[in-house]
Amino acid sequence: MSTSHLSYLHTAQDILKQIEATQTDAIAQASDMCAETIAEDGLVYLFGSGHSRMAVEEMFPRYGSFPGFFPIVELAVTYHNQVVGCNGQRQALFLENISGYAEVILRNFTFGPHDTMMVFSNSGTNILPIEIAMGAKARHLPVIAVSSIAHSRSSTSKHTSGKRLFEIADLTIDNCNPPGDAVVDIPNLVYPVGPTSSIGTLSIVNAIKCRVAELLTERGKPPVVLTGAHFLGPEESAKQIERAYDDYKARLHGG
């Protein structure tokens, strides 16, 4: 019987073990930065293009998450389901490597003195996430990156500076994904299948989320958690969701 499915699961588990063995200090440091930002009524801005958008929305908003994180999701570089035609993948891939686009995005926001930027990019080589990080640093925001160091080191930056995301960020968390982002070789198939970057990155996101919730609670500022009916019942859950959305609105600068 084929074992390709087991090969994927075993590799995914190995990646999580690598993250635990090598990245816990970086995760703790990122959590401290985010908790400090949120405790001071700042916002942790989140940016990712392409499939890195998943990490942004994994952080907030979804059940088990809480306000203080601001997702920046540009549909032009994250809207994948069309594939071809209007809003197709070709356009998205093109825009990810247009210099100046990041500045157009950042100009839509008023950043505060306690804010932080978190940028997700597995390769760390595309122009858009690199310039988002550069633009955030120019605005005096500390920058946290989540990226594959192995993939990034084996790749060439598309930015004119020659720098990759991990070389710009103040703190980088390695998602421990191998170069190429596909881990299973199939007999008689030329190229491997089964990407794992999302496994590592989403696990890092949720680890940070849990630690930040703990830190805020220890400070006497427990977050307003988006909580489902399983824990509260449908009526109280609906009220809790409204409280979380109101809290989110109140945190927005000028909101």
CSV table of N, CA, C and O in Angstrom, one decimal, residues 38-149:
chain,number,residue,atom,x,y,z
A,38,ILE,N,-0.3,45.4,22.8
A,38,ILE,CA,-1.8,45.4,23.1
A,38,ILE,C,-2.1,46.0,24.4
A,38,ILE,O,-3.1,46.7,24.6
A,39,ALA,N,-1.3,45.7,25.4
A,39,ALA,CA,-1.5,46.2,26.8
A,39,ALA,C,-1.4,47.8,26.8
A,39,ALA,O,-2.1,48.4,27.6
A,40,GLU,N,-0.6,48.3,25.9
A,40,GLU,CA,-0.5,49.8,25.8
A,40,GLU,C,-1.5,50.4,24.8
A,40,GLU,O,-1.3,51.5,24.3
A,41,ASP,N,-2.5,49.6,24.4
A,41,ASP,CA,-3.6,50.0,23.5
A,41,ASP,C,-3.1,50.3,22.1
A,41,ASP,O,-3.7,51.0,21.3
A,42,GLY,N,-2.0,49.6,21.8
A,42,GLY,CA,-1.5,49.6,20.4
A,42,GLY,C,-2.1,48.5,19.6
A,42,GLY,O,-2.9,47.7,20.1
A,43,LEU,N,-1.7,48.4,18.3
A,43,LEU,CA,-2.2,47.3,17.5
A,43,LEU,C,-1.0,46.5,16.9
A,43,LEU,O,0.0,47.1,16.6
A,44,VAL,N,-1.1,45.2,16.8
A,44,VAL,CA,-0.2,44.4,16.1
A,44,VAL,C,-0.7,44.2,14.7
A,44,VAL,O,-1.7,43.5,14.5
A,45,TYR,N,-0.1,44.9,13.7
A,45,TYR,CA,-0.6,44.8,12.3
A,45,TYR,C,0.0,43.5,11.7
A,45,TYR,O,1.2,43.1,12.0
A,46,LEU,N,-0.8,42.8,10.9
A,46,LEU,CA,-0.4,41.5,10.4
A,46,LEU,C,-0.5,41.6,8.8
A,46,LEU,O,-1.5,42.1,8.3
A,47,PHE,N,0.6,41.2,8.2
A,47,PHE,CA,0.5,41.3,6.7
A,47,PHE,C,1.1,40.0,6.1
A,47,PHE,O,2.1,39.5,6.5
A,48,GLY,N,0.4,39.5,5.1
A,48,GLY,CA,0.9,38.4,4.3
A,48,GLY,C,0.2,38.4,3.0
A,48,GLY,O,-1.0,38.7,2.9
A,49,SER,N,0.9,38.1,1.9
A,49,SER,CA,0.3,38.0,0.6
A,49,SER,C,0.4,36.6,0.1
A,49,SER,O,1.0,35.7,0.7
A,50,GLY,N,-0.4,36.3,-0.9
A,50,GLY,CA,-0.4,34.9,-1.4
A,50,GLY,C,-1.0,34.0,-0.3
A,50,GLY,O,-1.9,34.4,0.4
A,51,HIS,N,-0.5,32.8,-0.2
A,51,HIS,CA,-1.0,31.9,0.8
A,51,HIS,C,-0.7,32.3,2.3
A,51,HIS,O,-1.2,31.8,3.2
A,52,SER,N,0.3,33.2,2.4
A,52,SER,CA,0.6,33.7,3.7
A,52,SER,C,-0.6,34.5,4.4
A,52,SER,O,-0.6,34.8,5.6
A,53,ARG,N,-1.6,34.8,3.5
A,53,ARG,CA,-2.8,35.4,4.1
A,53,ARG,C,-3.4,34.6,5.1
A,53,ARG,O,-4.0,35.0,6.1
A,54,MET,N,-3.3,33.3,5.0
A,54,MET,CA,-3.9,32.3,6.0
A,54,MET,C,-3.4,32.6,7.4
A,54,MET,O,-4.2,32.5,8.3
A,55,ALA,N,-2.2,32.9,7.5
A,55,ALA,CA,-1.6,33.2,8.9
A,55,ALA,C,-2.2,34.4,9.5
A,55,ALA,O,-2.5,34.5,10.7
A,56,VAL,N,-2.5,35.4,8.6
A,56,VAL,CA,-3.1,36.7,9.1
A,56,VAL,C,-4.5,36.4,9.6
A,56,VAL,O,-4.8,36.9,10.8
A,57,GLU,N,-5.3,35.7,8.9
A,57,GLU,CA,-6.7,35.5,9.4
A,57,GLU,C,-6.8,34.4,10.4
A,57,GLU,O,-7.7,34.3,11.2
A,58,GLU,N,-5.7,33.6,10.6
A,58,GLU,CA,-5.7,32.6,11.7
A,58,GLU,C,-5.5,33.4,13.0
A,58,GLU,O,-6.0,32.9,14.0
A,59,MET,N,-4.7,34.5,13.0
A,59,MET,CA,-4.5,35.2,14.2
A,59,MET,C,-5.8,36.0,14.6
A,59,MET,O,-6.1,36.0,15.8
A,60,PHE,N,-6.5,36.6,13.7
A,60,PHE,CA,-7.7,37.3,14.0
A,60,PHE,C,-8.4,37.7,12.7
A,60,PHE,O,-7.7,38.1,11.8
A,61,PRO,N,-9.7,37.5,12.6
A,61,PRO,CA,-10.7,37.1,13.6
A,61,PRO,C,-11.1,35.7,13.4
A,61,PRO,O,-11.5,35.3,12.3
A,62,ARG,N,-11.1,34.9,14.4
A,62,ARG,CA,-11.7,33.5,14.4
A,62,ARG,C,-11.8,33.1,15.9
A,62,ARG,O,-11.3,33.7,16.8
A,63,TYR,N,-12.7,32.1,16.1
A,63,TYR,CA,-12.9,31.6,17.5
A,63,TYR,C,-11.5,31.3,18.2
A,63,TYR,O,-10.6,30.7,17.6
A,64,GLY,N,-11.5,31.7,19.4
A,64,GLY,CA,-10.2,31.5,20.2
A,64,GLY,C,-9.2,32.6,19.9
A,64,GLY,O,-8.1,32.5,20.4
A,65,SER,N,-9.6,33.6,19.2
A,65,SER,CA,-8.7,34.8,19.1
A,65,SER,C,-9.3,36.0,19.7
A,65,SER,O,-10.4,36.0,20.3
A,66,PHE,N,-8.6,37.1,19.7
A,66,PHE,CA,-9.1,38.3,20.4
A,66,PHE,C,-8.5,39.6,19.8
A,66,PHE,O,-7.5,39.5,19.0
A,67,PRO,N,-9.2,40.7,20.0
A,67,PRO,CA,-8.7,42.0,19.5
A,67,PRO,C,-7.3,42.4,19.9
A,67,PRO,O,-6.8,41.9,21.0
A,68,GLY,N,-6.8,43.3,19.2
A,68,GLY,CA,-5.4,43.7,19.4
A,68,GLY,C,-4.5,43.5,18.2
A,68,GLY,O,-3.5,44.1,18.0
A,69,PHE,N,-5.0,42.5,17.4
A,69,PHE,CA,-4.3,42.2,16.1
A,69,PHE,C,-5.1,42.8,15.0
A,69,PHE,O,-6.3,42.6,14.9
A,70,PHE,N,-4.4,43.4,14.0
A,70,PHE,CA,-5.1,44.1,12.9
A,70,PHE,C,-4.7,43.4,11.6
A,70,PHE,O,-3.6,43.5,11.1
A,71,PRO,N,-5.6,42.6,11.0
A,71,PRO,CA,-5.3,41.9,9.7
A,71,PRO,C,-5.3,42.8,8.5
A,71,PRO,O,-6.3,43.5,8.3
A,72,ILE,N,-4.2,42.9,7.8
A,72,ILE,CA,-4.1,43.6,6.5
A,72,ILE,C,-4.1,42.6,5.4
A,72,ILE,O,-3.2,41.8,5.2
A,73,VAL,N,-5.3,42.5,4.7
A,73,VAL,CA,-5.4,41.5,3.7
A,73,VAL,C,-5.8,42.3,2.4
A,73,VAL,O,-6.9,42.8,2.3
A,74,GLU,N,-4.9,42.3,1.5
A,74,GLU,CA,-5.1,42.9,0.2
A,74,GLU,C,-5.7,41.8,-0.8
A,74,GLU,O,-4.9,40.9,-1.2
A,75,LEU,N,-6.9,42.0,-1.2
A,75,LEU,CA,-7.5,40.9,-2.0
A,75,LEU,C,-6.8,40.7,-3.4
A,75,LEU,O,-6.7,39.6,-3.9
A,76,ALA,N,-6.2,41.8,-3.9
A,76,ALA,CA,-5.5,41.7,-5.1
A,76,ALA,C,-4.3,40.7,-5.1
A,76,ALA,O,-4.0,40.2,-6.2
A,77,VAL,N,-3.8,40.5,-4.0
A,77,VAL,CA,-2.6,39.5,-3.9
A,77,VAL,C,-3.0,38.3,-3.0
A,77,VAL,O,-2.1,37.6,-2.6
A,78,THR,N,-4.2,38.1,-2.7
A,78,THR,CA,-4.6,37.0,-1.9
A,78,THR,C,-5.8,36.2,-2.4
A,78,THR,O,-6.2,35.2,-1.8
A,79,TYR,N,-6.5,36.7,-3.4
A,79,TYR,CA,-7.8,36.2,-3.9
A,79,TYR,C,-7.5,35.1,-4.9
A,79,TYR,O,-7.3,35.3,-6.1
A,80,HIS,N,-7.4,33.8,-4.4
A,80,HIS,CA,-6.9,32.7,-5.2
A,80,HIS,C,-7.9,31.9,-6.0
A,80,HIS,O,-7.5,31.2,-6.9
A,81,ASN,N,-9.1,32.0,-5.6
A,81,ASN,CA,-10.1,31.0,-6.2
A,81,ASN,C,-10.4,31.3,-7.6
A,81,ASN,O,-10.8,30.4,-8.3
A,82,GLN,N,-10.1,32.5,-8.2
A,82,GLN,CA,-10.4,32.7,-9.6
A,82,GLN,C,-9.4,32.0,-10.5
A,82,GLN,O,-9.7,31.6,-11.6
A,83,VAL,N,-8.2,32.0,-10.0
A,83,VAL,CA,-7.0,31.3,-10.7
A,83,VAL,C,-6.7,32.0,-12.1
A,83,VAL,O,-5.6,32.5,-12.3
A,84,VAL,N,-7.7,32.0,-13.0
A,84,VAL,CA,-7.5,32.7,-14.3
A,84,VAL,C,-8.6,33.6,-14.5
A,84,VAL,O,-9.6,33.6,-13.8
A,85,GLY,N,-8.5,34.5,-15.5
A,85,GLY,CA,-9.5,35.5,-15.7
A,85,GLY,C,-9.3,36.7,-14.8
A,85,GLY,O,-8.2,37.0,-14.3
A,86,CYS,N,-10.4,37.4,-14.5
A,86,CYS,CA,-10.4,38.5,-13.6
A,86,CYS,C,-9.9,38.1,-12.2
A,86,CYS,O,-10.3,37.0,-11.7
A,87,ASN,N,-9.0,38.9,-11.6
A,87,ASN,CA,-8.5,38.6,-10.3
A,87,ASN,C,-7.7,37.2,-10.3
A,87,ASN,O,-7.7,36.5,-9.3
A,88,GLY,N,-7.0,36.9,-11.4
A,88,GLY,CA,-6.3,35.7,-11.5
A,88,GLY,C,-5.0,35.6,-10.8
A,88,GLY,O,-4.5,36.6,-10.3
A,89,GLN,N,-4.4,34.4,-10.7
A,89,GLN,CA,-3.2,34.2,-10.1
A,89,GLN,C,-2.0,35.0,-10.8
A,89,GLN,O,-1.1,35.4,-10.1
A,90,ARG,N,-2.1,35.1,-12.1
A,90,ARG,CA,-1.0,35.8,-12.8
A,90,ARG,C,-0.9,37.2,-12.3
A,90,ARG,O,0.2,37.7,-12.1
A,91,GLN,N,-2.1,37.9,-12.1
A,91,GLN,CA,-2.1,39.2,-11.7
A,91,GLN,C,-1.5,39.3,-10.2
A,91,GLN,O,-0.7,40.2,-9.9
A,92,ALA,N,-1.9,38.4,-9.4
A,92,ALA,CA,-1.5,38.4,-8.0
A,92,ALA,C,0.0,38.2,-7.9
A,92,ALA,O,0.7,39.0,-7.2
A,93,LEU,N,0.6,37.3,-8.6
A,93,LEU,CA,2.0,37.0,-8.6
A,93,LEU,C,2.8,38.2,-9.2
A,93,LEU,O,3.9,38.5,-8.7
A,94,PHE,N,2.2,38.9,-10.2
A,94,PHE,CA,2.8,40.1,-10.7
A,94,PHE,C,2.9,41.2,-9.7
A,94,PHE,O,3.9,41.8,-9.5
A,95,LEU,N,1.8,41.4,-9.0
A,95,LEU,CA,1.7,42.5,-8.1
A,95,LEU,C,2.6,42.3,-6.8
A,95,LEU,O,3.1,43.3,-6.3
A,96,GLU,N,2.8,41.1,-6.5
A,96,GLU,CA,3.7,40.8,-5.3
A,96,GLU,C,5.1,41.3,-5.5
A,96,GLU,O,5.9,41.4,-4.6
A,97,ASN,N,5.5,41.5,-6.8
A,97,ASN,CA,6.8,41.9,-7.1
A,97,ASN,C,6.9,43.3,-7.8
A,97,ASN,O,7.8,43.5,-8.6
A,98,ILE,N,6.0,44.2,-7.5
A,98,ILE,CA,6.0,45.5,-8.0
A,98,ILE,C,6.5,46.4,-6.9
A,98,ILE,O,5.8,46.6,-5.8
A,99,SER,N,7.6,47.1,-7.0
A,99,SER,CA,8.1,48.0,-6.0
A,99,SER,C,7.2,49.2,-5.9
A,99,SER,O,6.8,49.8,-6.9
A,100,GLY,N,7.0,49.6,-4.7
A,100,GLY,CA,6.1,50.8,-4.4
A,100,GLY,C,4.7,50.4,-4.0
A,100,GLY,O,4.0,51.3,-3.4
A,101,TYR,N,4.3,49.2,-4.3
A,101,TYR,CA,2.9,48.8,-3.9
A,101,TYR,C,2.7,48.8,-2.4
A,101,TYR,O,1.7,49.2,-1.9
A,102,ALA,N,3.8,48.4,-1.7
A,102,ALA,CA,3.7,48.3,-0.2
A,102,ALA,C,3.4,49.7,0.3
A,102,ALA,O,2.6,49.9,1.3
A,103,GLU,N,4.1,50.7,-0.2
A,103,GLU,CA,3.9,52.0,0.3
A,103,GLU,C,2.5,52.6,0.1
A,103,GLU,O,1.9,53.2,0.9
A,104,VAL,N,1.9,52.2,-1.0
A,104,VAL,CA,0.5,52.6,-1.3
A,104,VAL,C,-0.4,52.0,-0.3
A,104,VAL,O,-1.3,52.6,0.2
A,105,ILE,N,-0.1,50.7,0.1
A,105,ILE,CA,-0.9,50.0,1.1
A,105,ILE,C,-0.7,50.7,2.5
A,105,ILE,O,-1.7,51.0,3.2
A,106,LEU,N,0.5,50.9,2.9
A,106,LEU,CA,0.8,51.5,4.2
A,106,LEU,C,0.3,52.9,4.4
A,106,LEU,O,-0.1,53.3,5.5
A,107,ARG,N,0.1,53.6,3.3
A,107,ARG,CA,-0.4,55.0,3.4
A,107,ARG,C,-1.8,55.1,3.9
A,107,ARG,O,-2.3,56.2,4.3
A,108,ASN,N,-2.5,54.0,3.9
A,108,ASN,CA,-3.9,53.9,4.3
A,108,ASN,C,-4.1,53.8,5.8
A,108,ASN,O,-5.2,53.9,6.3
A,109,PHE,N,-3.0,53.7,6.5
A,109,PHE,CA,-3.0,53.5,8.0
A,109,PHE,C,-2.3,54.6,8.7
A,109,PHE,O,-1.3,55.1,8.3
A,110,THR,N,-2.8,54.9,9.9
A,110,THR,CA,-2.2,55.8,10.8
A,110,THR,C,-1.6,55.0,12.0
A,110,THR,O,-2.4,54.4,12.8
A,111,PHE,N,-0.3,54.8,12.0
A,111,PHE,CA,0.3,54.0,13.0
A,111,PHE,C,0.6,54.8,14.3
A,111,PHE,O,1.0,55.9,14.3
A,112,GLY,N,0.4,54.1,15.4
A,112,GLY,CA,0.6,54.7,16.7
A,112,GLY,C,2.0,54.4,17.3
A,112,GLY,O,2.7,53.5,16.8
A,113,PRO,N,2.4,55.0,18.4
A,113,PRO,CA,3.7,54.8,19.0
A,113,PRO,C,4.0,53.5,19.6
A,113,PRO,O,5.1,53.1,19.8
A,114,HIS,N,2.9,52.7,19.9
A,114,HIS,CA,3.1,51.4,20.5
A,114,HIS,C,2.8,50.2,19.5
A,114,HIS,O,2.8,49.1,19.9
A,115,ASP,N,2.6,50.5,18.2
A,115,ASP,CA,2.2,49.5,17.3
A,115,ASP,C,3.4,48.6,16.9
A,115,ASP,O,4.6,49.0,17.0
A,116,THR,N,3.1,47.5,16.4
A,116,THR,CA,4.0,46.5,15.9
A,116,THR,C,3.6,45.9,14.6
A,116,THR,O,2.4,45.9,14.3
A,117,MET,N,4.5,45.5,13.7
A,117,MET,CA,4.1,44.9,12.5
A,117,MET,C,4.7,43.4,12.4
A,117,MET,O,5.8,43.2,12.8
A,118,MET,N,3.8,42.5,12.0
A,118,MET,CA,4.2,41.1,11.8
A,118,MET,C,4.0,40.8,10.4
A,118,MET,O,2.9,40.9,9.9
A,119,VAL,N,5.0,40.3,9.7
A,119,VAL,CA,5.0,40.0,8.3
A,119,VAL,C,5.2,38.5,8.1
A,119,VAL,O,6.2,37.9,8.6
A,120,PHE,N,4.3,37.9,7.3
A,120,PHE,CA,4.5,36.4,7.0
A,120,PHE,C,4.9,36.3,5.5
A,120,PHE,O,4.2,36.8,4.6
A,121,SER,N,5.9,35.5,5.3
A,121,SER,CA,6.3,35.2,3.9
A,121,SER,C,7.2,33.9,4.0
A,121,SER,O,8.3,34.0,4.6
A,122,ASN,N,6.8,32.8,3.4
A,122,ASN,CA,7.6,31.6,3.5
A,122,ASN,C,8.9,31.8,2.9
A,122,ASN,O,10.0,31.5,3.4
A,123,SER,N,8.9,32.3,1.6
A,123,SER,CA,10.2,32.5,0.9
A,123,SER,C,11.0,33.7,1.4
A,123,SER,O,12.2,33.7,1.5
A,124,GLY,N,10.3,34.8,1.8
A,124,GLY,CA,11.0,36.0,2.3
A,124,GLY,C,11.7,36.7,1.2
A,124,GLY,O,12.6,37.5,1.5
A,125,THR,N,11.4,36.4,-0.1
A,125,THR,CA,12.1,37.0,-1.2
A,125,THR,C,11.3,37.9,-2.1
A,125,THR,O,11.8,38.7,-2.9
A,126,ASN,N,9.9,37.9,-2.0
A,126,ASN,CA,9.1,38.8,-2.8
A,126,ASN,C,9.2,40.2,-2.4
A,126,ASN,O,9.3,40.5,-1.2
A,127,ILE,N,9.0,41.1,-3.3
A,127,ILE,CA,9.2,42.5,-3.0
A,127,ILE,C,8.1,43.0,-2.1
A,127,ILE,O,8.4,43.8,-1.1
A,128,LEU,N,6.9,42.6,-2.2
A,128,LEU,CA,5.8,43.2,-1.4
A,128,LEU,C,6.0,43.0,0.1
A,128,LEU,O,6.0,44.0,0.9
A,129,PRO,N,6.2,41.8,0.6
A,129,PRO,CA,6.4,41.7,2.1
A,129,PRO,C,7.7,42.3,2.5
A,129,PRO,O,7.7,42.8,3.6
A,130,ILE,N,8.7,42.3,1.7
A,130,ILE,CA,10.0,43.0,2.1
A,130,ILE,C,9.7,44.5,2.2
A,130,ILE,O,10.2,45.1,3.2
A,131,GLU,N,9.0,45.1,1.3
A,131,GLU,CA,8.8,46.5,1.4
A,131,GLU,C,7.8,46.9,2.5
A,131,GLU,O,7.8,48.0,3.0
A,132,ILE,N,6.9,46.0,2.8
A,132,ILE,CA,6.0,46.2,3.9
A,132,ILE,C,6.8,46.3,5.2
A,132,ILE,O,6.7,47.2,6.0
A,133,ALA,N,7.8,45.4,5.3
A,133,ALA,CA,8.7,45.4,6.5
A,133,ALA,C,9.5,46.7,6.5
A,133,ALA,O,9.7,47.3,7.6
A,134,MET,N,10.1,47.0,5.4
A,134,MET,CA,10.9,48.2,5.3
A,134,MET,C,10.1,49.5,5.6
A,134,MET,O,10.5,50.4,6.4
A,135,GLY,N,8.8,49.5,5.1
A,135,GLY,CA,8.0,50.7,5.4
A,135,GLY,C,7.6,50.8,6.8
A,135,GLY,O,7.5,51.9,7.4
A,136,ALA,N,7.3,49.6,7.4
A,136,ALA,CA,7.0,49.6,8.9
A,136,ALA,C,8.2,50.1,9.7
A,136,ALA,O,8.0,50.9,10.6
A,137,LYS,N,9.4,49.7,9.4
A,137,LYS,CA,10.6,50.1,10.1
A,137,LYS,C,10.8,51.6,9.9
A,137,LYS,O,11.2,52.3,10.8
A,138,ALA,N,10.6,52.1,8.7
A,138,ALA,CA,10.7,53.5,8.5
A,138,ALA,C,9.8,54.4,9.3
A,138,ALA,O,10.0,55.5,9.6
A,139,ARG,N,8.6,53.7,9.7
A,139,ARG,CA,7.7,54.4,10.6
A,139,ARG,C,7.9,54.1,12.0
A,139,ARG,O,7.1,54.3,12.9
A,140,HIS,N,9.0,53.5,12.3
A,140,HIS,CA,9.5,53.2,13.7
A,140,HIS,C,8.7,52.1,14.4
A,140,HIS,O,8.6,52.1,15.6
A,141,LEU,N,8.1,51.2,13.6
A,141,LEU,CA,7.4,50.0,14.2
A,141,LEU,C,8.4,48.9,14.2
A,141,LEU,O,9.2,48.6,13.3
A,142,PRO,N,8.5,48.2,15.4
A,142,PRO,CA,9.3,46.9,15.4
A,142,PRO,C,8.6,45.9,14.5
A,142,PRO,O,7.4,45.8,14.3
A,143,VAL,N,9.4,45.1,13.8
A,143,VAL,CA,8.9,44.2,12.8
A,143,VAL,C,9.3,42.8,13.2
A,143,VAL,O,10.5,42.4,13.4
A,144,ILE,N,8.3,41.9,13.3
A,144,ILE,CA,8.4,40.5,13.5
A,144,ILE,C,8.2,39.8,12.2
A,144,ILE,O,7.2,40.1,11.5
A,145,ALA,N,9.0,38.9,11.8
A,145,ALA,CA,8.8,38.1,10.5
A,145,ALA,C,8.6,36.6,10.9
A,145,ALA,O,9.2,36.1,11.8
A,146,VAL,N,7.8,35.9,10.1
A,146,VAL,CA,7.7,34.5,10.2
A,146,VAL,C,8.0,34.0,8.8
A,146,VAL,O,7.3,34.3,7.8
A,147,SER,N,9.1,33.2,8.6
A,147,SER,CA,9.6,32.8,7.3
A,147,SER,C,10.3,31.5,7.4
A,147,SER,O,10.7,31.1,8.5
A,148,SER,N,10.6,30.9,6.3
A,148,SER,CA,11.5,29.7,6.2
A,148,SER,C,12.9,30.2,6.0
A,148,SER,O,13.2,30.6,4.9
A,149,ILE,N,13.7,30.1,7.0
A,149,ILE,CA,15.1,30.5,6.8
A,149,ILE,C,15.9,29.6,5.8
A,149,ILE,O,16.6,30.1,5.0
